[in-house]
Tab-separated table of C-alpha atoms and ligand atoms in Angstrom:
chain	number	residue	atom	x	y	z
P	14	MET	CA	4.754	104.421	21.411
P	15	TYR	CA	2.339	105.457	24.115
P	16	ASN	CA	1.657	103.876	27.460
P	17	SER	CA	-1.725	102.682	28.657
P	18	LYS	CA	-3.511	103.104	31.976
P	19	ILE	CA	-6.699	101.979	33.639
P	20	SER	CA	-8.843	105.108	33.556
P	21	GLY	CA	-12.139	103.725	34.870
P	22	LEU	CA	-13.438	100.816	36.941
P	23	GLY	CA	-16.834	99.213	37.426
P	24	PHE	CA	-18.419	96.033	38.699
P	25	TYR	CA	-21.765	94.357	39.110
P	26	LEU	CA	-22.819	91.443	41.266
P	27	PRO	CA	-26.220	89.787	41.148
P	28	GLU	CA	-28.300	90.365	44.289
P	29	ASN	CA	-29.013	86.709	44.986
P	30	ILE	CA	-26.680	85.544	47.781
P	31	VAL	CA	-26.088	81.802	48.130
P	32	THR	CA	-24.499	80.871	51.445
P	33	ASN	CA	-22.619	77.679	52.235
P	34	ASP	CA	-25.598	76.599	54.321
P	35	ASP	CA	-27.836	77.056	51.264
P	36	LEU	CA	-25.528	74.693	49.345
P	37	SER	CA	-25.619	72.100	52.088
P	38	LYS	CA	-29.361	71.813	51.435
P	39	MET	CA	-28.664	70.893	47.795
P	40	MET	CA	-25.693	68.541	48.264
P	41	ASP	CA	-23.632	66.736	50.852
P	42	THR	CA	-21.334	69.548	51.982
P	43	SER	CA	-20.959	71.917	54.932
P	44	ASP	CA	-20.107	75.515	55.733
P	45	GLU	CA	-17.092	74.290	57.681
P	46	TRP	CA	-15.694	72.196	54.784
P	47	ILE	CA	-16.089	75.009	52.249
P	48	ARG	CA	-14.664	77.735	54.491
P	49	GLU	CA	-11.667	75.663	55.551
P	50	ARG	CA	-10.738	74.502	52.033
P	51	THR	CA	-11.554	77.628	50.036
P	52	GLY	CA	-12.185	80.646	52.304
P	53	ILE	CA	-15.591	81.128	50.663
P	54	LYS	CA	-18.564	82.045	52.881
P	55	GLU	CA	-21.052	82.978	50.190
P	56	ARG	CA	-21.277	83.695	46.508
P	57	ARG	CA	-23.731	85.375	44.136
P	58	TRP	CA	-25.724	83.225	41.730
P	59	ILE	CA	-28.060	84.923	39.281
P	60	ASP	CA	-31.743	84.600	39.954
P	61	ARG	CA	-32.855	82.537	36.937
P	62	THR	CA	-36.022	84.638	36.725
P	63	SER	CA	-33.972	87.855	36.375
P	64	LYS	CA	-32.711	89.237	33.059
P	65	ASP	CA	-29.072	88.883	34.110
P	66	THR	CA	-26.804	87.070	31.664
P	67	THR	CA	-23.054	87.262	31.166
P	68	SER	CA	-23.348	90.112	28.667
P	69	VAL	CA	-26.109	91.939	30.586
P	70	MET	CA	-23.962	91.936	33.738
P	71	GLY	CA	-20.977	92.971	31.622
P	72	VAL	CA	-22.930	95.974	30.356
P	73	LYS	CA	-23.803	97.030	33.914
P	74	ALA	CA	-20.126	96.922	34.923
P	75	ALA	CA	-19.085	98.596	31.655
P	76	LYS	CA	-21.420	101.582	32.112
P	77	MET	CA	-19.953	102.178	35.557
P	78	ALA	CA	-16.367	101.937	34.242
P	79	ILE	CA	-17.011	104.333	31.338
P	80	SER	CA	-18.622	106.882	33.639
P	81	ASP	CA	-15.775	106.446	36.168
P	82	ALA	CA	-13.348	107.294	33.352
P	83	ASN	CA	-15.373	110.463	32.626
P	84	LEU	CA	-16.028	109.191	29.125
P	85	THR	CA	-19.127	108.319	27.142
P	86	LYS	CA	-19.810	105.150	25.168
P	87	ASP	CA	-18.961	107.084	21.991
P	88	ASP	CA	-15.373	107.535	23.213
P	89	ILE	CA	-14.803	103.767	23.240
P	90	ASP	CA	-12.770	102.529	20.252
P	91	PHE	CA	-12.799	98.794	20.913
P	92	ILE	CA	-14.411	96.162	23.155
P	93	ILE	CA	-12.650	93.150	24.645
P	94	PHE	CA	-14.832	90.672	26.539
P	95	ALA	CA	-13.286	87.877	28.622
P	96	THR	CA	-15.545	85.010	29.640
P	97	LEU	CA	-15.822	81.241	29.717
P	98	SER	CA	-19.600	81.486	29.979
P	99	PRO	CA	-20.839	83.560	27.014
P	100	ASP	CA	-24.592	83.926	26.507
P	101	TYR	CA	-24.397	81.862	23.314
P	102	PHE	CA	-22.090	79.328	21.711
P	103	PHE	CA	-21.773	82.025	19.051
P	104	PRO	CA	-21.699	84.941	18.458
P	105	GLY	CA	-19.563	86.172	21.325
P	106	ALA	CA	-20.471	88.398	24.249
P	107	GLY	CA	-18.546	91.438	22.942
P	108	VAL	CA	-21.033	92.091	20.146
P	109	MET	CA	-23.910	91.845	22.650
P	110	VAL	CA	-22.321	94.719	24.556
P	111	GLN	CA	-21.896	96.786	21.397
P	112	ASP	CA	-25.588	96.287	20.662
P	113	MET	CA	-27.008	96.689	24.177
P	114	MET	CA	-25.027	99.872	24.776
P	115	ASP	CA	-25.915	101.228	21.344
P	116	MET	CA	-22.247	101.879	20.652
P	117	ASN	CA	-20.584	102.853	17.408
P	118	THR	CA	-19.723	99.901	15.177
P	119	VAL	CA	-16.363	99.462	16.920
P	120	GLY	CA	-14.587	96.104	16.931
P	121	ALA	CA	-15.526	93.554	19.562
P	122	LEU	CA	-13.200	90.733	20.544
P	123	ASP	CA	-13.954	87.803	22.830
P	124	VAL	CA	-11.181	86.273	24.932
P	125	ARG	CA	-11.649	82.666	26.055
P	126	ASN	CA	-8.938	82.183	28.640
P	127	GLN	CA	-10.982	81.330	31.698
P	128	CYS	CA	-9.475	82.548	34.993
P	129	SER	CA	-6.630	84.283	33.162
P	130	GLY	CA	-9.109	85.845	30.737
P	131	PHE	CA	-9.026	89.308	32.246
P	132	ILE	CA	-5.206	89.453	32.253
P	133	TYR	CA	-5.131	88.299	28.612
P	134	ALA	CA	-7.795	90.897	27.735
P	135	LEU	CA	-5.955	93.642	29.609
P	136	SER	CA	-2.691	92.730	27.894
P	137	THR	CA	-4.397	92.800	24.487
P	138	ALA	CA	-5.894	96.225	25.223
P	139	ASP	CA	-2.480	97.420	26.408
P	140	GLN	CA	-0.891	96.495	23.062
P	141	PHE	CA	-3.568	98.242	20.993
P	142	VAL	CA	-3.249	101.420	23.066
P	143	LYS	CA	0.562	101.362	23.152
P	144	THR	CA	0.817	101.164	19.367
P	145	GLY	CA	-1.568	104.111	19.055
P	146	MET	CA	-4.253	102.140	17.218
P	147	TYR	CA	-6.914	102.847	19.857
P	148	LYS	CA	-7.265	105.456	22.610
P	149	ASN	CA	-9.943	103.995	24.879
P	150	ILE	CA	-10.746	100.289	25.126
P	151	LEU	CA	-13.505	98.753	27.184
P	152	VAL	CA	-12.298	95.539	28.852
P	153	ILE	CA	-14.915	93.349	30.506
P	154	GLY	CA	-14.702	90.137	32.517
P	155	SER	CA	-18.055	88.551	33.264
P	156	GLU	CA	-19.258	85.090	34.178
P	157	THR	CA	-22.528	83.296	34.717
P	158	HIS	CA	-21.307	80.015	36.138
P	159	SER	CA	-24.312	79.003	38.187
P	160	PRO	CA	-26.607	77.587	35.471
P	161	GLY	CA	-23.836	75.223	34.274
P	162	LEU	CA	-22.843	73.824	37.665
P	163	ASP	CA	-23.800	70.396	38.884
P	164	LYS	CA	-25.580	71.227	42.132
P	165	THR	CA	-25.765	67.666	43.364
P	166	THR	CA	-23.220	65.877	45.574
P	167	ARG	CA	-21.589	64.575	42.372
P	168	GLY	CA	-20.498	68.127	41.475
P	169	ARG	CA	-19.624	69.443	44.936
P	170	GLY	CA	-15.851	69.597	44.294
P	171	VAL	CA	-16.469	72.265	41.638
P	172	SER	CA	-19.827	73.889	42.277
P	173	VAL	CA	-19.135	75.266	45.765
P	174	ILE	CA	-16.236	77.343	44.423
P	175	PHE	CA	-17.778	79.315	41.592
P	176	GLY	CA	-19.864	82.510	41.619
P	177	ASP	CA	-21.429	84.885	39.087
P	178	GLY	CA	-20.471	88.520	38.541
P	179	ALA	CA	-18.917	91.086	36.245
P	180	GLY	CA	-16.108	93.633	36.330
P	181	ALA	CA	-14.946	96.137	33.727
P	182	VAL	CA	-12.186	98.645	33.148
P	183	VAL	CA	-11.447	101.277	30.555
P	184	VAL	CA	-7.869	101.159	29.269
P	185	SER	CA	-6.823	104.571	27.943
P	186	ARG	CA	-3.799	106.230	26.413
P	187	GLU	CA	-1.242	107.507	28.940
P	188	GLU	CA	1.315	109.986	27.645
P	189	ASP	CA	3.707	109.512	30.583
P	190	ASN	CA	5.684	106.327	29.885
P	191	SER	CA	6.637	105.835	33.534
P	192	LYS	CA	2.992	105.354	34.516
P	193	GLY	CA	0.179	102.971	33.763
P	194	ILE	CA	0.468	99.349	32.693
P	195	LEU	CA	4.240	98.791	32.768
P	196	SER	CA	4.255	95.193	31.548
P	197	THR	CA	2.106	92.112	31.087
P	198	HIS	CA	3.163	88.455	30.961
P	199	LEU	CA	1.142	85.612	29.451
P	200	HIS	CA	1.634	81.838	29.440
P	201	SER	CA	-0.109	78.591	28.610
P	202	GLN	CA	0.424	74.837	28.906
P	203	GLY	CA	-2.235	72.974	26.970
P	204	GLU	CA	-1.112	69.522	28.082
P	205	HIS	CA	-3.061	70.157	31.307
P	206	ALA	CA	-6.255	71.269	29.535
P	207	LYS	CA	-8.272	68.329	30.794
P	208	GLU	CA	-7.502	69.015	34.487
P	209	LEU	CA	-9.974	71.893	34.657
P	210	SER	CA	-12.382	71.924	31.809
P	211	VAL	CA	-15.538	71.022	30.091
P	212	ILE	CA	-13.934	68.684	27.564
P	213	SER	CA	-16.631	66.474	26.256
P	214	PRO	CA	-15.551	63.990	23.586
P	215	GLY	CA	-18.085	65.537	21.263
P	216	LEU	CA	-18.672	69.044	22.530
P	217	GLY	CA	-17.464	71.518	19.995
P	218	THR	CA	-18.275	69.235	17.076
P	219	ARG	CA	-21.531	68.146	18.668
P	220	TRP	CA	-23.996	70.670	20.112
P	221	VAL	CA	-24.847	70.739	23.808
P	222	SER	CA	-28.478	70.447	22.810
P	223	ASP	CA	-27.702	67.153	21.057
P	224	ILE	CA	-26.158	65.787	24.227
P	225	ILE	CA	-29.179	66.848	26.225
P	226	LYS	CA	-31.468	65.492	23.519
P	227	ASP	CA	-29.729	62.126	23.807
P	228	ASN	CA	-31.267	62.277	27.254
P	229	ASP	CA	-28.844	59.965	28.944
P	230	PRO	CA	-29.302	60.554	32.679
P	231	ASN	CA	-25.704	59.471	33.270
P	232	GLU	CA	-24.225	61.906	30.727
P	233	GLU	CA	-21.628	63.995	32.555
P	234	SER	CA	-19.411	65.193	29.729
P	235	TYR	CA	-20.946	68.664	29.552
P	236	LEU	CA	-20.375	69.302	33.265
P	237	PRO	CA	-17.251	71.098	34.474
P	238	TYR	CA	-14.501	68.837	35.767
P	239	MET	CA	-11.641	69.908	38.005
P	240	ASN	CA	-8.697	67.920	39.339
P	241	GLY	CA	-8.601	70.190	42.414
P	242	GLN	CA	-5.308	69.131	43.968
P	243	PHE	CA	-3.453	69.140	40.638
P	244	VAL	CA	-4.838	72.599	39.846
P	245	PHE	CA	-3.861	73.835	43.300
P	246	LYS	CA	-0.263	72.591	43.014
P	247	ASN	CA	0.219	74.104	39.571
P	248	ALA	CA	-1.484	77.361	40.553
P	249	VAL	CA	0.868	78.149	43.441
P	250	VAL	CA	3.939	77.536	41.246
P	251	ARG	CA	2.705	79.536	38.266
P	252	PHE	CA	1.360	82.438	40.361
P	253	SER	CA	4.795	82.803	41.962
P	254	GLU	CA	6.658	82.555	38.662
P	255	VAL	CA	4.548	85.093	36.847
P	256	ILE	CA	4.609	87.613	39.719
P	257	ASN	CA	8.414	87.296	39.833
P	258	GLU	CA	8.558	87.696	36.058
P	259	ALA	CA	6.680	90.995	36.299
P	260	LEU	CA	8.878	92.271	39.141
P	261	GLU	CA	12.124	91.306	37.389
P	262	LYS	CA	11.028	92.856	34.096
P	263	ASN	CA	10.544	96.187	35.879
P	264	ASN	CA	13.560	95.918	38.217
P	265	LEU	CA	11.289	95.926	41.237
P	266	LYS	CA	11.307	93.931	44.466
P	267	LYS	CA	8.455	92.381	46.373
P	268	ASP	CA	8.672	95.261	48.879
P	269	ASP	CA	7.732	97.645	46.064
P	270	ILE	CA	4.322	95.962	45.709
P	271	LYS	CA	1.669	98.188	47.221
P	272	LEU	CA	-1.111	95.779	46.423
P	273	LEU	CA	-1.216	92.304	44.897
P	274	ILE	CA	-4.613	91.396	43.477
P	275	PRO	CA	-4.563	87.697	42.705
P	276	HIS	CA	-7.339	86.039	40.748
P	277	GLN	CA	-9.761	84.937	43.462
P	278	ALA	CA	-9.416	81.199	42.911
P	279	ASN	CA	-9.129	79.985	46.457
P	280	LEU	CA	-8.110	81.828	49.636
P	281	ARG	CA	-5.548	79.145	50.431
P	282	ILE	CA	-3.779	79.797	47.120
P	283	ALA	CA	-3.657	83.544	47.874
P	284	GLN	CA	-2.387	82.872	51.394
P	285	PHE	CA	0.303	80.560	50.049
P	286	ILE	CA	1.503	83.254	47.632
P	287	GLN	CA	1.373	85.897	50.364
P	288	LYS	CA	3.547	83.716	52.601
P	289	LYS	CA	5.957	82.855	49.799
P	290	PHE	CA	6.517	86.528	48.947
P	291	LYS	CA	6.455	87.487	52.651
P	292	LEU	CA	3.772	90.092	51.984
P	293	GLU	CA	1.838	91.805	54.764
P	294	ASP	CA	-1.924	91.350	55.021
P	295	ASN	CA	-2.478	94.859	53.666
P	296	GLN	CA	-0.434	94.054	50.527
P	297	VAL	CA	-2.812	91.349	49.251
P	298	PHE	CA	-6.446	91.980	48.383
P	299	ASN	CA	-9.008	89.193	48.779
P	300	ASN	CA	-12.777	89.226	48.475
P	301	ILE	CA	-13.381	85.549	47.676
P	302	SER	CA	-15.252	85.055	50.965
P	303	LYS	CA	-18.100	87.174	49.555
P	304	TYR	CA	-18.185	86.220	45.894
P	305	GLY	CA	-16.463	82.869	45.389
P	306	ASN	CA	-14.417	82.372	42.233
P	307	THR	CA	-15.894	84.508	39.451
P	308	THR	CA	-13.218	83.465	36.911
P	309	ALA	CA	-12.604	86.275	34.368
P	310	ALA	CA	-14.604	88.718	36.494
P	311	SER	CA	-12.664	88.255	39.723
P	312	ILE	CA	-9.731	90.611	39.115
P	313	PRO	CA	-11.729	93.580	37.768
P	314	ILE	CA	-14.274	93.214	40.603
P	315	ALA	CA	-11.462	93.048	43.183
P	316	LEU	CA	-9.589	95.954	41.594
P	317	ALA	CA	-12.729	98.104	41.578
P	318	GLU	CA	-13.459	97.245	45.221
P	319	ALA	CA	-9.873	97.925	46.281
P	320	HIS	CA	-9.937	101.255	44.473
P	321	LYS	CA	-13.251	102.176	46.089
P	322	ALA	CA	-11.729	101.383	49.496
P	323	ASN	CA	-8.832	103.809	48.714
P	324	LEU	CA	-6.307	100.974	48.705
P	325	VAL	CA	-5.019	102.033	45.285
P	326	GLN	CA	-3.384	105.467	45.149
P	327	LYS	CA	-1.509	107.439	42.523
P	328	ASN	CA	1.983	105.988	41.795
P	329	ASP	CA	1.299	102.757	43.721
P	330	ILE	CA	2.726	99.555	42.219
P	331	ILE	CA	-0.181	97.181	41.681
P	332	VAL	CA	0.338	93.587	40.583
P	333	LEU	CA	-2.493	91.566	39.043
P	334	ALA	CA	-1.947	87.825	38.585
P	335	ALA	CA	-4.080	84.927	37.448
P	336	PHE	CA	-3.960	81.212	36.815
P	337	GLY	CA	-6.643	78.990	35.424
P	338	SER	CA	-7.968	76.423	33.031
P	339	GLY	CA	-5.885	75.758	29.952
P	340	PHE	CA	-3.670	75.910	31.876
P	341	THR	CA	-3.102	79.604	31.281
P	342	TRP	CA	-1.585	82.174	33.579
P	343	GLY	CA	-0.464	85.778	33.451
P	344	SER	CA	0.325	88.971	35.303
P	345	ALA	CA	0.188	92.717	34.849
P	346	LEU	CA	2.286	95.262	36.668
P	347	ILE	CA	0.819	98.733	36.938
P	348	ARG	CA	2.102	102.007	38.326
P	349	TRP	CA	-1.233	103.653	39.176
W	427	ACO	N1	-18.041	69.341	50.518
W	427	ACO	C1	-17.676	68.304	51.270
W	427	ACO	N2	-16.787	67.386	50.857
W	427	ACO	C2	-16.238	67.551	49.637
W	427	ACO	C3	-16.579	68.637	48.814
W	427	ACO	C4	-17.522	69.564	49.284
W	427	ACO	N3	-17.891	70.643	48.575
W	427	ACO	N4	-15.842	68.548	47.672
W	427	ACO	C5	-15.093	67.443	47.774
W	427	ACO	N5	-15.320	66.845	48.953
W	427	ACO	C6	-14.741	65.620	49.495
W	427	ACO	C7	-14.188	64.720	48.417
W	427	ACO	O1	-15.191	63.903	47.899
W	427	ACO	C8	-13.162	63.934	49.196
W	427	ACO	O2	-13.803	62.923	49.912
W	427	ACO	P1	-13.106	61.472	50.133
W	427	ACO	O3	-11.846	61.766	50.881
W	427	ACO	O4	-14.130	60.727	50.897
W	427	ACO	O5	-12.848	60.968	48.749
W	427	ACO	C9	-12.623	64.941	50.211
W	427	ACO	O6	-13.604	65.977	50.299
W	427	ACO	C10	-11.299	65.555	49.804
W	427	ACO	O7	-11.409	65.962	48.445
W	427	ACO	P2	-10.235	66.684	47.713
W	427	ACO	O8	-10.642	67.015	46.312
W	427	ACO	O9	-8.985	65.898	47.916
W	427	ACO	O10	-10.173	67.992	48.610
W	427	ACO	P3	-9.095	69.122	48.616
W	427	ACO	O11	-8.532	69.286	49.946
W	427	ACO	O12	-8.139	68.994	47.475
W	427	ACO	O13	-9.982	70.401	48.342
W	427	ACO	C11	-10.467	71.867	46.552
W	427	ACO	C12	-10.711	70.492	47.138
W	427	ACO	C13	-11.055	72.925	47.459
W	427	ACO	C14	-11.177	71.924	45.199
W	427	ACO	C15	-8.939	72.077	46.409
W	427	ACO	O14	-8.332	71.000	45.752
W	427	ACO	C16	-8.611	73.315	45.700
W	427	ACO	O15	-8.870	74.390	46.191
W	427	ACO	N6	-7.984	73.226	44.515
W	427	ACO	C17	-7.680	74.378	43.749
W	427	ACO	C18	-8.823	74.603	42.896
W	427	ACO	C19	-8.931	76.019	42.494
W	427	ACO	O16	-8.511	76.924	43.181
W	427	ACO	N7	-9.520	76.173	41.345
W	427	ACO	C20	-9.684	77.401	40.815
W	427	ACO	C21	-8.402	77.887	40.175
W	427	ACO	S1	-8.434	77.898	38.542
W	427	ACO	C22	-9.774	78.735	38.148
W	427	ACO	O17	-10.137	79.644	38.841
W	427	ACO	C23	-10.493	78.271	36.934
């Protein structure tokens, strides 16, 4: 058995900044309400006239990560793409990356685990590298939420939270078993699927285009729904559990955490976790104020930014943790 490590990091954010004040021109909301409840000041939404899509942004982040790892695209053995907003219903976004980057005909796997998607993808890559099957795996998290959001007052409970963006890492073989990704922990609880979802009675067996073709102005089933308070309450419990699980598995204490990078769901959730674990401000990384919640992209973007800011150093214990729709949640503990 080998170990695995993150050998390269990259991210891409669309240029178009949408502030809270911009949103208040589209719907009945305010900068004050959004900042107080979520910590978000602005987010990036793709310019619909640009060429950016989930896979295009993923490619931009991926190129940066591969170059950061001092590798070339031909060194990549496998692609794992986490997203809830793929370019197409099928095929998945992973094959788009293989094509756009003109890569060898390596395998491409899509992971559909929403906000926990990156942790699930990272854990999957970790297993393939640990068993020796692959040496270098490209793991991407990318989301284009903005076109699917309801930008009227009806959708304000969801649409103010989400942003577009992409992050990527390369997971590579590490010969030293005391370093790299030490453990990952994954969970799900499908009974709460409907609390944060696009669960249309027909979607999946019926095509979105059919729903739109039906042309019912009151049709809402294809719009995202979130039971915000229920999600919040479950998130704080599951975040805590899965961070503890990672610490216990590795015989570590909260004081050993150099940096916790939580999925950027909501600043209040991160602050709650920080308080619960009695972590200092410099032990928790947040960038939600700039980008909103970018779902599967949030952890790799945050990790890349933290690394760029020299907040991640050799031998540091880094904890990644996520919770999201499904419900699914997970964590990864890394000795950098
Ligand atoms: N602007 C102004 N008012 C709003 C807005 C808005 N954008 N959204 C909702 N409101 C109103 C509601 O209509 C409601 O009005 P009413 O009292 O007249 O009925 C009032 O504000 C309170 O609404 P709540 O939903 O109870 O507000 P809450 O304090 O729960 O905050 C929020 C909502 C921010 C969504 C919160 O519940 C939350 O953060 N939940 C966690 C959600 C989350 O983090 N999701 C992401 C994690 S999972 C993932 O990333 C996929």
